[in-house]
Tab-separated table of C-alpha atoms and ligand atoms in Angstrom:
chain	number	residue	atom	x	y	z
F	1076	UNK	CA	96.045	82.944	179.467
F	1077	UNK	CA	97.342	83.745	176.003
F	1078	UNK	CA	95.717	86.925	174.883
F	1079	UNK	CA	96.923	87.109	171.326
F	1080	UNK	CA	97.399	84.462	168.668
F	1081	UNK	CA	95.641	81.667	170.464
F	1082	UNK	CA	92.509	83.515	171.470
F	1083	UNK	CA	90.194	80.724	170.336
F	1084	UNK	CA	91.939	78.115	172.515
F	1085	UNK	CA	92.182	80.446	175.500
F	1086	UNK	CA	88.491	81.266	175.311
F	1087	UNK	CA	87.622	77.578	175.196
F	1088	UNK	CA	89.860	76.806	178.174
F	1089	UNK	CA	88.224	79.552	180.197
F	1090	UNK	CA	84.684	78.644	179.101
F	1091	UNK	CA	84.289	82.070	177.531
F	1092	UNK	CA	82.587	81.633	174.161
F	1093	UNK	CA	82.488	84.903	172.181
F	1094	UNK	CA	78.999	86.395	172.500
F	1095	UNK	CA	77.697	87.491	169.146
F	1096	UNK	CA	74.967	89.653	170.670
F	1097	UNK	CA	77.651	91.689	172.473
F	1098	UNK	CA	79.693	92.142	169.312
F	1099	UNK	CA	82.638	90.195	170.691
F	1100	UNK	CA	85.273	90.090	167.939
F	1101	UNK	CA	88.567	89.948	169.803
F	1102	UNK	CA	91.846	91.252	168.411
F	1103	UNK	CA	94.292	88.402	167.831
F	1104	UNK	CA	97.534	90.152	166.844
F	1105	UNK	CA	99.623	91.925	169.429
F	1106	UNK	CA	101.307	94.184	166.833
F	1107	UNK	CA	97.892	95.350	165.620
F	1108	UNK	CA	96.720	96.102	169.169
F	1109	UNK	CA	99.905	98.138	169.688
F	1110	UNK	CA	99.354	100.005	166.397
F	1111	UNK	CA	95.783	100.888	167.415
F	1112	UNK	CA	96.935	102.079	170.843
F	1113	UNK	CA	99.640	104.198	169.137
F	1114	UNK	CA	97.050	105.742	166.833
F	1115	UNK	CA	95.401	107.166	169.975
F	1116	UNK	CA	98.436	109.465	170.461
F	1117	UNK	CA	98.251	108.794	174.178
F	1118	UNK	CA	100.377	111.017	176.422
F	1119	UNK	CA	102.105	109.444	179.466
F	1120	UNK	CA	99.902	111.347	181.939
F	1121	UNK	CA	96.607	110.555	180.162
F	1122	UNK	CA	93.794	108.707	181.891
F	1123	UNK	CA	92.091	106.710	179.149
F	1124	UNK	CA	88.543	105.379	179.136
F	1125	UNK	CA	88.492	102.075	177.255
F	1126	UNK	CA	85.096	100.836	176.137
F	1127	UNK	CA	84.695	97.050	175.829
F	1128	UNK	CA	87.802	95.599	177.460
F	1129	UNK	CA	87.063	92.050	176.281
F	1130	UNK	CA	90.074	89.859	177.029
F	1131	UNK	CA	92.246	92.960	177.386
F	1132	UNK	CA	94.029	92.825	174.022
F	1133	UNK	CA	93.898	96.596	173.579
F	1134	UNK	CA	93.938	97.379	177.296
F	1135	UNK	CA	97.522	96.143	177.722
F	1136	UNK	CA	99.274	98.440	175.219
F	1137	UNK	CA	97.049	101.366	176.292
F	1138	UNK	CA	98.011	100.753	179.930
F	1139	UNK	CA	101.686	100.845	178.941
F	1140	UNK	CA	101.298	104.203	177.216
F	1141	UNK	CA	98.914	105.950	179.650
F	1142	UNK	CA	99.044	106.727	183.340
F	1143	UNK	CA	95.719	104.967	184.003
F	1144	UNK	CA	92.978	103.097	182.174
F	1145	UNK	CA	89.340	103.037	183.252
F	1146	UNK	CA	87.980	100.001	181.399
F	1147	UNK	CA	84.257	99.488	180.880
F	1148	UNK	CA	82.865	96.072	180.054
F	1149	UNK	CA	79.222	95.042	179.820
F	1150	UNK	CA	79.863	91.277	180.022
F	1151	UNK	CA	79.657	90.230	183.666
F	1152	UNK	CA	81.468	86.944	182.895
F	1153	UNK	CA	84.487	88.775	181.459
F	1154	UNK	CA	84.603	91.200	184.397
F	1155	UNK	CA	84.478	88.308	186.852
F	1156	UNK	CA	87.166	86.514	184.853
F	1157	UNK	CA	89.616	89.456	185.066
F	1158	UNK	CA	88.839	89.989	188.762
F	1159	UNK	CA	89.550	86.323	189.520
F	1160	UNK	CA	92.698	86.053	187.395
F	1161	UNK	CA	94.039	89.485	188.305
F	1162	UNK	CA	95.516	89.509	184.812
F	1163	UNK	CA	95.181	93.224	184.066
F	1164	UNK	CA	97.965	95.697	184.930
F	1165	UNK	CA	97.744	97.619	188.214
F	1166	UNK	CA	96.923	100.917	186.513
F	1167	UNK	CA	93.692	99.468	185.027
F	1168	UNK	CA	90.376	99.879	186.858
F	1169	UNK	CA	87.717	97.590	185.419
F	1170	UNK	CA	84.067	98.577	185.757
F	1171	UNK	CA	81.057	96.419	184.931
F	1172	UNK	CA	79.247	99.051	182.905
F	1173	UNK	CA	77.163	99.485	179.752
F	1174	UNK	CA	78.617	102.536	177.966
F	1175	UNK	CA	75.168	103.444	176.627
F	1176	UNK	CA	73.922	103.848	180.212
F	1177	UNK	CA	77.084	105.395	181.631
F	1178	UNK	CA	77.016	108.658	183.560
F	1179	UNK	CA	79.537	110.785	181.654
F	1180	UNK	CA	79.887	113.264	184.546
F	1181	UNK	CA	80.949	110.386	186.771
F	1182	UNK	CA	83.387	109.189	184.078
F	1183	UNK	CA	84.788	112.722	183.911
F	1184	UNK	CA	85.284	112.667	187.673
F	1185	UNK	CA	87.187	109.368	187.401
F	1186	UNK	CA	89.218	110.610	184.438
F	1187	UNK	CA	89.919	113.943	186.169
F	1188	UNK	CA	88.990	115.984	183.104
F	1189	UNK	CA	87.651	115.726	179.587
F	1190	UNK	CA	87.358	112.156	178.432
F	1191	UNK	CA	89.891	110.477	176.172
F	1192	UNK	CA	88.164	107.386	174.866
F	1193	UNK	CA	89.504	104.326	173.071
F	1194	UNK	CA	87.386	101.415	171.867
F	1195	UNK	CA	87.262	98.448	169.580
F	1196	UNK	CA	83.564	98.906	169.359
F	1197	UNK	CA	80.856	96.283	169.024
F	1198	UNK	CA	79.338	96.951	165.610
F	1199	UNK	CA	75.842	96.523	166.964
F	1200	UNK	CA	76.151	99.627	169.140
F	1201	UNK	CA	78.187	101.880	166.863
F	1202	UNK	CA	75.303	104.227	166.002
F	1203	UNK	CA	73.880	104.612	169.540
F	1204	UNK	CA	77.467	104.977	170.802
F	1205	UNK	CA	78.166	107.794	168.313
F	1206	UNK	CA	74.949	109.551	169.365
F	1207	UNK	CA	76.010	109.158	173.025
F	1208	UNK	CA	79.309	110.867	172.162
F	1209	UNK	CA	77.484	113.705	170.396
F	1210	UNK	CA	75.147	114.156	173.377
F	1211	UNK	CA	78.138	114.333	175.733
F	1212	UNK	CA	80.391	116.347	173.394
F	1213	UNK	CA	81.212	118.975	176.046
F	1214	UNK	CA	82.665	116.264	178.300
F	1215	UNK	CA	84.936	114.638	175.688
F	1216	UNK	CA	88.374	115.610	174.355
F	1217	UNK	CA	88.638	112.844	171.762
F	1218	UNK	CA	87.581	109.306	170.937
F	1219	UNK	CA	89.757	106.932	168.901
F	1220	UNK	CA	87.472	104.073	167.993
F	1221	UNK	CA	87.266	101.142	165.644
F	1222	UNK	CA	84.142	101.009	163.552
F	1223	UNK	CA	82.867	98.866	160.758
F	1224	UNK	CA	84.148	100.426	157.529
F	1225	UNK	CA	80.665	101.331	156.298
F	1226	UNK	CA	79.935	103.278	159.466
F	1227	UNK	CA	83.332	105.004	159.388
F	1228	UNK	CA	82.745	106.005	155.751
F	1229	UNK	CA	79.461	107.623	156.746
F	1230	UNK	CA	81.236	109.893	159.221
F	1231	UNK	CA	83.417	111.498	156.588
F	1232	UNK	CA	80.897	111.397	153.714
F	1233	UNK	CA	80.309	114.396	151.475
F	1234	UNK	CA	76.861	115.872	150.701
F	1235	UNK	CA	75.146	114.236	147.744
F	1236	UNK	CA	76.414	110.725	148.542
F	1237	UNK	CA	74.469	107.727	149.836
F	1238	UNK	CA	76.648	107.580	152.968
F	1239	UNK	CA	75.874	111.178	153.963
F	1240	UNK	CA	73.300	111.258	156.769
F	1241	UNK	CA	72.380	112.089	160.360
F	1242	UNK	CA	75.645	110.981	162.060
F	1243	UNK	CA	77.710	112.768	159.374
F	1244	UNK	CA	76.051	116.142	159.875
F	1245	UNK	CA	75.714	115.922	163.664
F	1246	UNK	CA	79.367	114.931	164.111
F	1247	UNK	CA	80.616	117.531	161.626
F	1248	UNK	CA	78.878	120.176	163.738
F	1249	UNK	CA	80.958	119.409	166.812
F	1250	UNK	CA	84.049	117.380	165.903
F	1251	UNK	CA	86.652	116.603	163.288
F	1252	UNK	CA	86.787	113.015	162.080
F	1253	UNK	CA	89.932	111.407	160.687
F	1254	UNK	CA	90.293	107.799	159.503
F	1255	UNK	CA	93.590	106.335	160.764
F	1256	UNK	CA	93.905	102.589	160.091
F	1257	UNK	CA	92.055	99.926	158.135
F	1258	UNK	CA	91.888	96.392	159.543
F	1259	UNK	CA	91.057	93.167	157.725
F	1260	UNK	CA	88.702	90.498	159.156
F	1261	UNK	CA	91.704	88.210	159.872
F	1262	UNK	CA	92.715	90.548	162.711
F	1263	UNK	CA	89.823	89.271	164.827
F	1264	UNK	CA	88.359	86.143	166.360
F	1265	UNK	CA	85.703	85.397	165.359
F	1266	UNK	CA	86.256	87.053	161.984
F	1267	UNK	CA	83.712	89.707	161.040
F	1268	UNK	CA	82.550	89.764	157.405
F	1269	UNK	CA	83.780	93.273	156.735
F	1270	UNK	CA	86.811	95.530	157.099
F	1271	UNK	CA	87.107	97.800	160.109
F	1272	UNK	CA	88.499	101.328	160.330
F	1273	UNK	CA	89.986	103.143	163.318
F	1274	UNK	CA	88.847	106.773	163.360
F	1275	UNK	CA	89.856	109.693	165.513
F	1276	UNK	CA	86.935	111.905	166.539
F	1277	UNK	CA	88.309	115.116	167.986
F	1278	UNK	CA	85.962	117.297	170.022
F	1279	UNK	CA	88.671	119.622	171.325
F	1280	UNK	CA	89.927	122.984	170.094
F	1281	UNK	CA	87.905	125.650	168.374
F	1282	UNK	CA	85.531	124.001	166.002
F	1283	UNK	CA	83.583	126.104	163.468
F	1284	UNK	CA	80.275	124.298	164.143
F	1285	UNK	CA	80.670	124.646	167.885
F	1286	UNK	CA	81.781	128.238	168.187
F	1287	UNK	CA	78.837	129.487	166.087
F	1288	UNK	CA	75.769	130.638	167.917
F	1289	UNK	CA	72.650	128.638	167.028
F	1290	UNK	CA	70.046	126.551	168.826
F	1291	UNK	CA	71.873	123.200	169.005
F	1292	UNK	CA	68.765	121.356	170.116
F	1293	UNK	CA	66.658	122.644	167.243
F	1294	UNK	CA	69.562	121.930	164.857
F	1295	UNK	CA	69.590	118.257	165.907
F	1296	UNK	CA	65.814	118.004	165.530
F	1297	UNK	CA	65.953	119.561	162.053
F	1298	UNK	CA	68.743	117.241	160.881
F	1299	UNK	CA	66.944	114.144	162.187
F	1300	UNK	CA	63.614	115.221	160.658
F	1301	UNK	CA	65.179	116.177	157.314
F	1302	UNK	CA	66.782	112.732	156.906
F	1303	UNK	CA	63.797	110.788	158.274
F	1304	UNK	CA	62.676	109.990	154.729
F	1305	UNK	CA	65.619	110.472	152.424
F	1306	UNK	CA	63.635	110.353	149.192
F	1307	UNK	CA	61.201	113.080	150.197
F	1308	UNK	CA	61.706	116.791	149.693
F	1309	UNK	CA	62.799	118.998	152.563
F	1310	UNK	CA	59.391	120.682	152.529
F	1311	UNK	CA	57.620	117.350	153.006
F	1312	UNK	CA	59.863	115.907	155.709
F	1313	UNK	CA	59.991	119.136	157.708
F	1314	UNK	CA	56.238	119.822	157.493
F	1315	UNK	CA	55.513	116.218	158.562
F	1316	UNK	CA	57.685	116.835	161.637
F	1317	UNK	CA	55.341	119.730	162.573
F	1318	UNK	CA	57.867	122.191	163.938
F	1319	UNK	CA	55.093	124.811	164.120
F	1320	UNK	CA	52.789	122.496	166.089
F	1321	UNK	CA	49.821	122.927	163.764
F	1322	UNK	CA	47.853	119.839	164.772
F	1323	UNK	CA	44.421	119.704	163.146
F	1324	UNK	CA	43.925	118.632	159.536
F	1325	UNK	CA	42.778	122.113	158.569
F	1326	UNK	CA	46.054	123.471	159.925
F	1327	UNK	CA	48.188	121.163	157.812
F	1328	UNK	CA	48.226	123.740	155.051
F	1329	UNK	CA	49.335	126.405	157.507
F	1330	UNK	CA	52.101	124.093	158.808
F	1331	UNK	CA	53.323	123.591	155.259
F	1332	UNK	CA	53.191	127.281	154.510
F	1333	UNK	CA	55.180	128.238	157.633
F	1334	UNK	CA	57.707	125.487	156.910
F	1335	UNK	CA	58.090	126.649	153.314
F	1336	UNK	CA	58.632	130.257	154.418
F	1337	UNK	CA	61.350	129.226	156.890
F	1338	UNK	CA	63.112	127.071	154.296
F	1339	UNK	CA	63.058	129.895	151.742
F	1340	UNK	CA	64.296	132.401	154.366
F	1341	UNK	CA	67.306	130.106	154.861
F	1342	UNK	CA	68.012	130.447	151.133
F	1343	UNK	CA	67.156	126.810	150.394
F	1344	UNK	CA	64.838	125.424	147.749
F	1345	UNK	CA	61.879	123.590	149.389
F	1346	UNK	CA	62.082	120.893	146.697
F	1347	UNK	CA	65.608	119.905	147.620
F	1348	UNK	CA	66.558	116.748	149.583
F	1349	UNK	CA	68.388	116.604	152.911
F	1350	UNK	CA	71.298	114.613	151.513
F	1351	UNK	CA	72.379	117.541	149.321
F	1352	UNK	CA	72.644	120.061	152.181
F	1353	UNK	CA	75.962	120.833	153.856
F	1354	UNK	CA	76.521	121.743	157.503
F	1355	UNK	CA	76.342	125.514	156.899
F	1356	UNK	CA	72.973	125.133	155.194
F	1357	UNK	CA	71.605	123.153	158.153
F	1358	UNK	CA	72.832	125.919	160.462
F	1359	UNK	CA	71.129	128.540	158.261
F	1360	UNK	CA	67.930	126.476	158.398
F	1361	UNK	CA	68.220	126.398	162.192
F	1362	UNK	CA	68.449	130.211	162.326
F	1363	UNK	CA	65.449	130.596	159.998
F	1364	UNK	CA	63.329	128.110	161.979
F	1365	UNK	CA	64.323	129.720	165.316
F	1366	UNK	CA	63.174	133.112	164.051
F	1367	UNK	CA	59.956	131.751	162.556
F	1368	UNK	CA	59.146	129.817	165.740
F	1369	UNK	CA	59.645	132.943	167.824
F	1370	UNK	CA	57.223	134.844	165.569
F	1371	UNK	CA	54.506	132.151	165.410
S	2893	SAM	N1	88.807	95.335	173.300
S	2893	SAM	C1	88.727	93.905	172.993
S	2893	SAM	C2	89.591	93.595	171.784
S	2893	SAM	O1	89.937	94.547	171.067
S	2893	SAM	O2	89.901	92.431	171.553
S	2893	SAM	C3	87.285	93.441	172.749
S	2893	SAM	C4	86.584	94.091	171.589
S	2893	SAM	S1	84.999	93.408	171.237
S	2893	SAM	C5	84.775	93.958	169.547
S	2893	SAM	C6	83.853	94.490	172.017
S	2893	SAM	C7	83.764	94.379	173.560
S	2893	SAM	O3	82.782	95.331	174.014
S	2893	SAM	C8	83.278	93.030	174.065
S	2893	SAM	O4	84.106	92.612	175.112
S	2893	SAM	C9	81.842	93.286	174.553
S	2893	SAM	O5	81.449	92.442	175.611
S	2893	SAM	C10	81.932	94.744	174.994
S	2893	SAM	N2	80.653	95.472	174.932
S	2893	SAM	C11	79.596	95.246	174.104
S	2893	SAM	N3	78.620	96.143	174.319
S	2893	SAM	C12	79.072	96.967	175.303
S	2893	SAM	C13	78.497	98.092	175.983
S	2893	SAM	N4	77.288	98.538	175.649
S	2893	SAM	N5	79.213	98.705	176.946
S	2893	SAM	C14	80.455	98.244	177.292
S	2893	SAM	N6	81.047	97.185	176.692
S	2893	SAM	C15	80.364	96.550	175.708
């Protein structure tokens, strides 16, 4: 089968129509696949986890650069196809697996250490995939992934912009994000409507957000609650989330009062909006809420 260039014809010959619901936009240029694999800065003894093997366009150059590839693919038909054709290199192990349901400890066992992940990601799962990475941050060294440009822009957005939101703050707290390559729709079959960007998300090394001591669970809850209604003030969104568990109507005032006190203790104005707050401010809020919750 021709993997590059004539993807459309090859798919037809093999009765493998691209499945829109699985975000199947296959790479069609070999040079581009090689450039993406290079952007992963793969070392010869690396074991790489590739998410969404598809026809193997990216798998091939990765397999040439790495010692092994553990490829995950959700589409049973594609897995069967590769198993029948035996068309993947010997150092590739293909698993029929949904990455959103994967056991990251098991992946770590297979990869013999922290995970090094590469993916040309289905756009439909980019947000849940990013949250899965954040949840498993301790098990990951880095992830070099292709995202729809809009999503990639959100990861590096600055406070005060429309793009700044939950994934921006949560990722900034545990990783560094670097855009590497931009790809045009013509690089894929079928063509998506938008540009794509390859980003490197690095969870390794000493990261300021990670080395600081704060309640990471509470931090995540605060960030999610603060952005739940972007137009509302911090006081409103955080009191609606009821961090102080004041349930009855009469206690609503008390909930608001406790929330206001915690926000002010963190040195933040209760009338401000989440999108203006930087990572340090969210960490200060976490400290203030931890203390207030311990007292009340
Ligand atoms: N890597 C190939 C390439 O670059 O040409 C295919 C990329 S295509 C955008 C995304 C691939 O991810 C598809 O093969 C799709 O079936 C697979 N996929 C979609 N959702 C998945 C999931 N939750 N877990 C694992 N693979 C998934």
